[in-house]
Short mmCIF file of C-alpha atoms in Angstrom, two decimals:
data_model
loop_
_atom_site.label_atom_id
_atom_site.label_comp_id
_atom_site.label_asym_id
_atom_site.label_seq_id
_atom_site.Cartn_x
_atom_site.Cartn_y
_atom_site.Cartn_z
CA MET A 2 -17.47 5.59 27.39
CA SER A 3 -15.55 7.39 29.87
CA SER A 4 -11.98 8.53 30.32
CA GLY A 5 -12.22 6.92 34.42
CA SER A 6 -13.46 3.31 32.91
CA VAL A 7 -11.32 3.23 29.89
CA VAL A 8 -7.71 2.69 29.20
CA MET A 9 -6.04 2.53 26.27
CA LYS A 10 -3.44 0.08 26.73
CA THR A 11 -0.27 0.83 24.54
CA HIS A 12 0.88 -2.72 24.10
CA ARG A 13 -0.49 -6.17 23.12
CA ARG A 14 1.18 -9.32 23.27
CA LEU A 15 -0.62 -11.19 20.47
CA PHE A 16 0.81 -14.96 21.08
CA PRO A 17 3.43 -16.17 23.59
CA ASN A 18 5.90 -16.97 21.03
CA LEU A 19 6.20 -13.65 19.74
CA PRO A 20 7.46 -10.00 21.11
CA GLU A 21 5.07 -7.70 22.64
CA VAL A 22 4.50 -5.16 20.57
CA ARG A 23 2.14 -1.52 20.22
CA ARG A 24 -1.08 -1.72 19.01
CA LEU A 25 -0.36 1.12 16.42
CA GLY A 26 1.41 -0.82 13.45
CA LEU A 27 2.65 -0.31 10.28
CA ALA A 28 1.57 -1.28 6.73
CA THR A 29 2.87 -0.65 3.12
CA ARG A 30 0.58 -1.15 0.44
CA GLY A 31 3.00 -1.46 -2.87
CA ASN A 32 2.42 2.17 -3.83
CA THR A 33 3.46 4.07 -0.79
CA HIS A 34 6.95 6.22 -0.74
CA LEU A 35 8.51 5.28 2.52
CA PRO A 36 12.23 4.54 2.17
CA ALA A 37 14.13 1.65 4.78
CA LYS A 38 15.19 4.73 7.09
CA ALA A 39 11.76 5.94 7.52
CA ILE A 40 10.74 2.50 8.45
CA LEU A 41 13.46 2.12 10.91
CA HIS A 42 12.80 5.68 12.18
CA ALA A 43 9.15 3.99 13.26
CA TYR A 44 10.81 1.06 14.82
CA GLU A 45 13.14 3.06 17.11
CA ARG A 46 9.84 4.80 17.95
CA GLY A 47 8.38 1.22 18.99
CA ILE A 48 6.43 0.46 15.97
CA ARG A 49 7.26 -3.24 16.12
CA TYR A 50 4.01 -4.72 13.81
CA TRP A 51 5.11 -4.60 10.48
CA ASN A 52 2.55 -5.38 7.66
CA TRP A 53 4.46 -5.40 4.39
CA CYS A 54 2.87 -5.77 1.07
CA GLY A 55 4.61 -8.06 -0.65
CA TYR A 56 6.39 -6.24 -2.97
CA GLU A 57 10.11 -5.05 -2.79
CA ASP A 58 10.27 -1.46 -0.67
CA GLY A 59 10.94 0.47 1.90
CA MET A 60 10.06 -2.23 4.40
CA SER A 61 11.57 -5.36 2.95
CA ARG A 62 14.78 -3.34 2.83
CA ALA A 63 14.77 -2.30 6.62
CA VAL A 64 13.96 -5.78 7.71
CA GLY A 65 16.82 -7.16 5.87
CA GLU A 66 18.54 -4.37 7.73
CA LEU A 67 17.60 -5.47 11.23
CA GLY A 68 20.30 -7.66 12.14
CA THR A 69 19.91 -9.10 15.43
CA ASP A 70 16.86 -7.02 15.93
CA ARG A 71 14.52 -9.11 13.69
CA GLY A 72 13.41 -10.76 16.54
CA LYS A 73 11.91 -7.67 18.32
CA VAL A 74 9.41 -7.37 15.57
CA ILE A 75 6.35 -8.95 14.44
CA LEU A 76 6.39 -9.52 10.45
CA ALA A 77 3.39 -9.89 8.72
CA THR A 78 2.25 -10.47 5.36
CA GLN A 79 -0.91 -11.37 2.76
CA ILE A 80 -0.99 -14.55 1.08
CA GLN A 81 -2.72 -14.21 -2.56
CA SER A 82 -1.78 -17.88 -3.76
CA SER A 83 -4.41 -20.53 -4.18
CA GLY A 84 -2.60 -23.73 -4.34
CA ARG A 85 -0.14 -25.26 -3.06
CA ASP A 86 2.63 -25.06 -5.53
CA SER A 87 1.78 -21.43 -5.97
CA LEU A 88 2.03 -20.71 -2.03
CA LEU A 89 5.52 -22.65 -1.54
CA SER A 90 6.90 -20.44 -4.42
CA GLU A 91 5.32 -17.15 -2.74
CA VAL A 92 6.74 -17.53 0.35
CA GLU A 93 9.97 -18.43 -1.15
CA SER A 94 9.75 -15.26 -3.14
CA PHE A 95 8.98 -13.52 0.15
CA LEU A 96 11.90 -14.66 2.27
CA ASP A 97 14.22 -13.92 -0.21
CA LEU A 98 13.15 -10.72 -0.63
CA LEU A 99 13.19 -9.97 3.03
CA ARG A 100 16.55 -11.57 3.64
CA THR A 101 14.70 -13.74 6.35
CA ASP A 102 14.28 -17.48 7.40
CA ARG A 103 10.72 -16.76 8.58
CA ILE A 104 7.55 -14.68 8.39
CA ASP A 105 5.48 -14.60 11.55
CA ILE A 106 2.36 -13.90 10.67
CA ALA A 107 0.81 -14.92 7.00
CA THR A 108 -3.06 -14.04 6.43
CA ILE A 109 -4.89 -15.53 3.58
CA TYR A 110 -6.08 -12.50 1.26
CA TYR A 111 -9.05 -11.67 0.76
CA LEU A 112 -11.07 -14.19 2.27
CA GLU A 113 -14.32 -13.59 0.46
CA THR A 114 -17.00 -16.57 0.69
CA ARG A 115 -17.63 -19.79 2.21
CA GLU A 116 -16.91 -21.22 -0.98
CA GLU A 117 -13.75 -20.02 -1.00
CA TRP A 118 -12.91 -20.96 2.78
CA THR A 119 -13.77 -24.96 1.68
CA ARG A 120 -11.40 -24.89 -1.18
CA LEU A 121 -9.10 -23.58 0.41
CA ARG A 122 -9.31 -26.21 3.40
CA GLU A 123 -9.23 -29.31 0.72
CA PRO A 124 -6.48 -31.82 1.32
CA GLY A 125 -3.10 -30.69 -0.42
CA GLY A 126 -4.45 -27.23 -0.47
CA VAL A 127 -3.09 -23.70 1.10
CA LEU A 128 -4.37 -23.93 4.09
CA GLU A 129 -2.74 -27.88 4.69
CA THR A 130 0.53 -26.31 2.74
CA LEU A 131 0.61 -23.12 5.34
CA ASN A 132 -0.08 -25.35 8.26
CA GLU A 133 3.00 -27.69 6.97
CA LEU A 134 4.95 -24.64 6.66
CA GLN A 135 3.99 -23.57 10.03
CA VAL A 136 5.48 -26.88 11.66
CA GLU A 137 8.75 -26.35 10.06
CA GLY A 138 8.63 -22.89 11.21
CA THR A 139 8.83 -20.63 8.00
CA ILE A 140 5.63 -19.44 8.99
CA GLY A 141 4.55 -18.76 12.75
CA LYS A 142 0.82 -17.99 12.97
CA ILE A 143 -1.77 -18.33 10.03
CA GLY A 144 -4.84 -15.76 10.00
CA ILE A 145 -7.58 -14.27 7.31
CA THR A 146 -7.77 -11.07 5.98
CA SER A 147 -11.40 -10.65 5.09
CA HIS A 148 -14.07 -7.66 4.31
CA ARG A 149 -17.24 -10.34 5.45
CA ARG A 150 -17.42 -9.81 9.52
CA ARG A 151 -19.92 -12.93 9.74
CA LEU A 152 -17.52 -15.21 7.66
CA ALA A 153 -14.76 -14.51 9.53
CA ALA A 154 -16.28 -14.45 13.07
CA GLU A 155 -17.70 -18.14 11.98
CA ILE A 156 -14.33 -19.29 11.52
CA ALA A 157 -12.96 -17.34 14.63
CA GLU A 158 -15.84 -19.30 16.66
CA ARG A 159 -14.63 -22.49 15.26
CA GLY A 160 -11.04 -22.11 16.10
CA GLU A 161 -9.89 -22.19 12.46
CA THR A 162 -7.59 -19.30 11.94
CA ASP A 163 -5.05 -18.03 14.79
CA LEU A 164 -5.88 -14.25 13.98
CA LEU A 165 -7.87 -12.12 12.18
CA MET A 166 -7.40 -9.19 9.97
CA ILE A 167 -10.41 -6.65 9.67
CA ARG A 168 -11.76 -3.48 8.68
CA TYR A 169 -12.48 -1.45 11.31
CA ASN A 170 -12.86 2.84 11.06
CA ALA A 171 -15.13 4.98 12.39
CA ALA A 172 -17.63 4.80 9.11
CA HIS A 173 -17.38 0.85 9.23
CA ARG A 174 -18.05 -0.02 12.67
CA GLY A 175 -20.00 -3.55 12.06
CA ALA A 176 -16.90 -5.40 13.98
CA GLU A 177 -18.20 -4.09 17.06
CA THR A 178 -21.02 -6.55 17.13
CA GLU A 179 -20.15 -8.70 14.80
CA VAL A 180 -16.51 -10.02 15.27
CA PHE A 181 -15.07 -8.52 18.54
CA PRO A 182 -17.15 -10.29 20.86
CA ILE A 183 -16.26 -13.55 19.32
CA ALA A 184 -12.72 -12.94 18.71
CA SER A 185 -12.63 -11.72 22.39
CA GLU A 186 -14.15 -15.09 24.01
CA ASN A 187 -12.11 -16.92 21.82
CA GLN A 188 -9.03 -15.28 22.59
CA ILE A 189 -8.11 -14.08 18.64
CA PRO A 190 -6.22 -10.98 17.88
CA VAL A 191 -7.61 -9.02 16.03
CA VAL A 192 -5.54 -6.31 13.50
CA ALA A 193 -7.49 -3.49 12.12
CA TYR A 194 -6.69 -2.32 8.44
CA THR A 195 -8.56 0.42 6.39
CA CYS A 196 -8.54 2.91 9.77
CA LEU A 197 -8.87 5.98 7.65
CA ARG A 198 -11.65 4.53 5.16
CA TRP A 199 -8.76 5.35 2.35
CA GLY A 200 -8.73 8.69 3.76
CA ALA A 201 -12.29 9.91 3.11
CA LEU A 202 -12.02 10.23 7.18
CA ILE A 203 -9.54 13.17 6.93
CA GLU A 204 -10.92 14.67 4.03
CA SER A 205 -12.45 18.10 4.01
CA GLN A 206 -16.06 17.42 3.29
CA ASP A 207 -19.15 19.86 3.12
CA SER A 208 -21.20 17.39 5.46
CA GLY A 209 -23.99 20.41 6.11
CA ASN A 210 -22.84 20.32 9.49
CA SER A 211 -20.74 23.18 11.20
CA ASP A 212 -20.39 20.37 14.33
CA HIS A 213 -18.77 18.29 12.42
CA ARG A 214 -15.09 18.79 12.49
CA VAL A 215 -12.46 16.89 10.22
CA PRO A 216 -10.20 14.39 12.29
CA THR A 217 -6.82 13.96 11.92
CA ALA A 218 -4.88 10.89 10.94
CA ALA A 219 -4.09 10.30 14.85
CA GLU A 220 -7.47 10.67 15.79
CA CYS A 221 -8.72 8.35 13.57
CA TYR A 222 -6.12 5.42 14.96
CA ARG A 223 -6.97 6.94 18.21
CA PHE A 224 -10.48 5.69 17.57
CA VAL A 225 -9.87 2.73 16.81
CA LEU A 226 -7.52 1.96 19.29
CA SER A 227 -9.97 2.95 21.76
CA ASN A 228 -11.57 0.00 21.56
CA PRO A 229 -9.84 -3.08 23.47
CA ALA A 230 -10.79 -5.43 21.02
CA VAL A 231 -8.15 -4.26 18.69
CA SER A 232 -5.30 -5.83 19.20
CA VAL A 233 -3.36 -4.03 16.30
CA ALA A 234 -4.25 -0.91 14.06
CA LEU A 235 -2.38 -0.80 11.01
CA MET A 236 -1.36 2.58 9.93
CA ALA A 237 -0.17 2.76 5.81
CA PRO A 238 1.18 6.26 5.63
CA ASN A 239 2.29 7.69 1.87
CA ASN A 240 5.54 8.87 3.00
CA ARG A 241 7.80 10.13 5.55
CA GLN A 242 5.54 13.71 6.28
CA GLU A 243 2.63 11.21 6.83
CA LEU A 244 4.19 8.81 9.35
CA GLU A 245 5.38 11.82 11.37
CA GLU A 246 1.61 13.10 11.62
CA ASN A 247 0.42 9.52 12.84
CA LEU A 248 3.31 8.94 15.35
CA THR A 249 2.25 12.04 16.97
CA LEU A 250 -0.24 9.93 18.79
CA LEU A 251 2.41 8.26 20.79
CA ASP A 252 3.34 11.72 22.20
CA ASP A 253 -0.50 11.93 23.51
CA TRP A 254 -1.79 8.35 24.08
CA ARG A 255 -5.42 7.91 25.41
CA PRO A 256 -8.83 6.86 24.32
CA LEU A 257 -11.37 8.66 22.56
CA THR A 258 -14.15 9.73 24.92
CA GLY A 259 -17.36 11.57 25.80
CA GLU A 260 -18.33 14.21 22.97
CA ARG A 261 -15.20 13.92 20.65
CA LEU A 262 -16.18 9.84 20.37
CA GLN A 263 -19.93 10.48 19.61
CA ALA A 264 -18.84 13.17 17.07
CA MET A 265 -15.92 10.64 15.55
CA ARG A 266 -19.24 8.02 15.04
CA GLU A 267 -21.26 11.15 13.74
CA TRP A 268 -18.51 11.99 11.44
CA GLY A 269 -18.00 8.18 10.94
CA ASP A 270 -21.66 7.71 9.91
CA TRP A 271 -21.80 11.00 7.70
CA VAL A 272 -18.49 9.47 5.58
CA HIS A 273 -20.29 6.13 5.59
CA ASP A 274 -23.65 7.62 3.67
CA HIS A 275 -21.89 10.23 1.69
CA ALA A 276 -18.42 9.90 0.70
CA GLY A 277 -18.65 7.75 -2.07
CA SER A 278 -18.53 4.15 -2.81
CA PHE A 279 -15.86 2.27 -1.10
CA PRO A 280 -13.50 -0.74 -2.47
#
């Protein structure tokens, strides 16, 4: 991968009926401390793909404050219900909290087994209900969130999902061969999460190799976004300071290439092997 052959695109249009957005997105986790003011600051910096955690927080309040600008944001959230009635109740509560009339992208969270996918697709089940909500306009697109790359790839290859939300970072690169080619071939957008490996990639650790330099969070997102198969990479800063550090990527937008790309892969390999279990 060389700087002469790689262009890291700034924006991506995931679907024809949704706004084009920057490829760096923003997520909340339920335990982050980003007030609505910080979320709206990210909006002003051009961060328009928002992945909401499903709990009242700064992002939910910011959505309600967007007013006529709501249509400039792609609002995504994860569905945890396992049945029709609970799903309808979950979606209704989301709309109330967000003070909006629609969710642009809803992904099934977490989909980890084929048996679970079969159950969700049963008549009158979650997927059928999501499809009904999609027809009425309450939900725009339906995706899956999964750690199981091969399962996600199979579902994408069969055309059974609009979008994939997949773990991808310098320490977990299996999606490069198991997911990205199939998603690209089938024109299915990929949203990458856990880009920092829950912070392990940016923690100072004695690897025994003096050549290892701990990357910044912005560099970790740069690594993810350097892969053109990734439509959006989600950042999930804990606070305003971390948000500002992440946003420095916007001022130095370029792909990782050459020696720095190789160094990031080597650091990722070390973190994968030595930084403890991954949740």
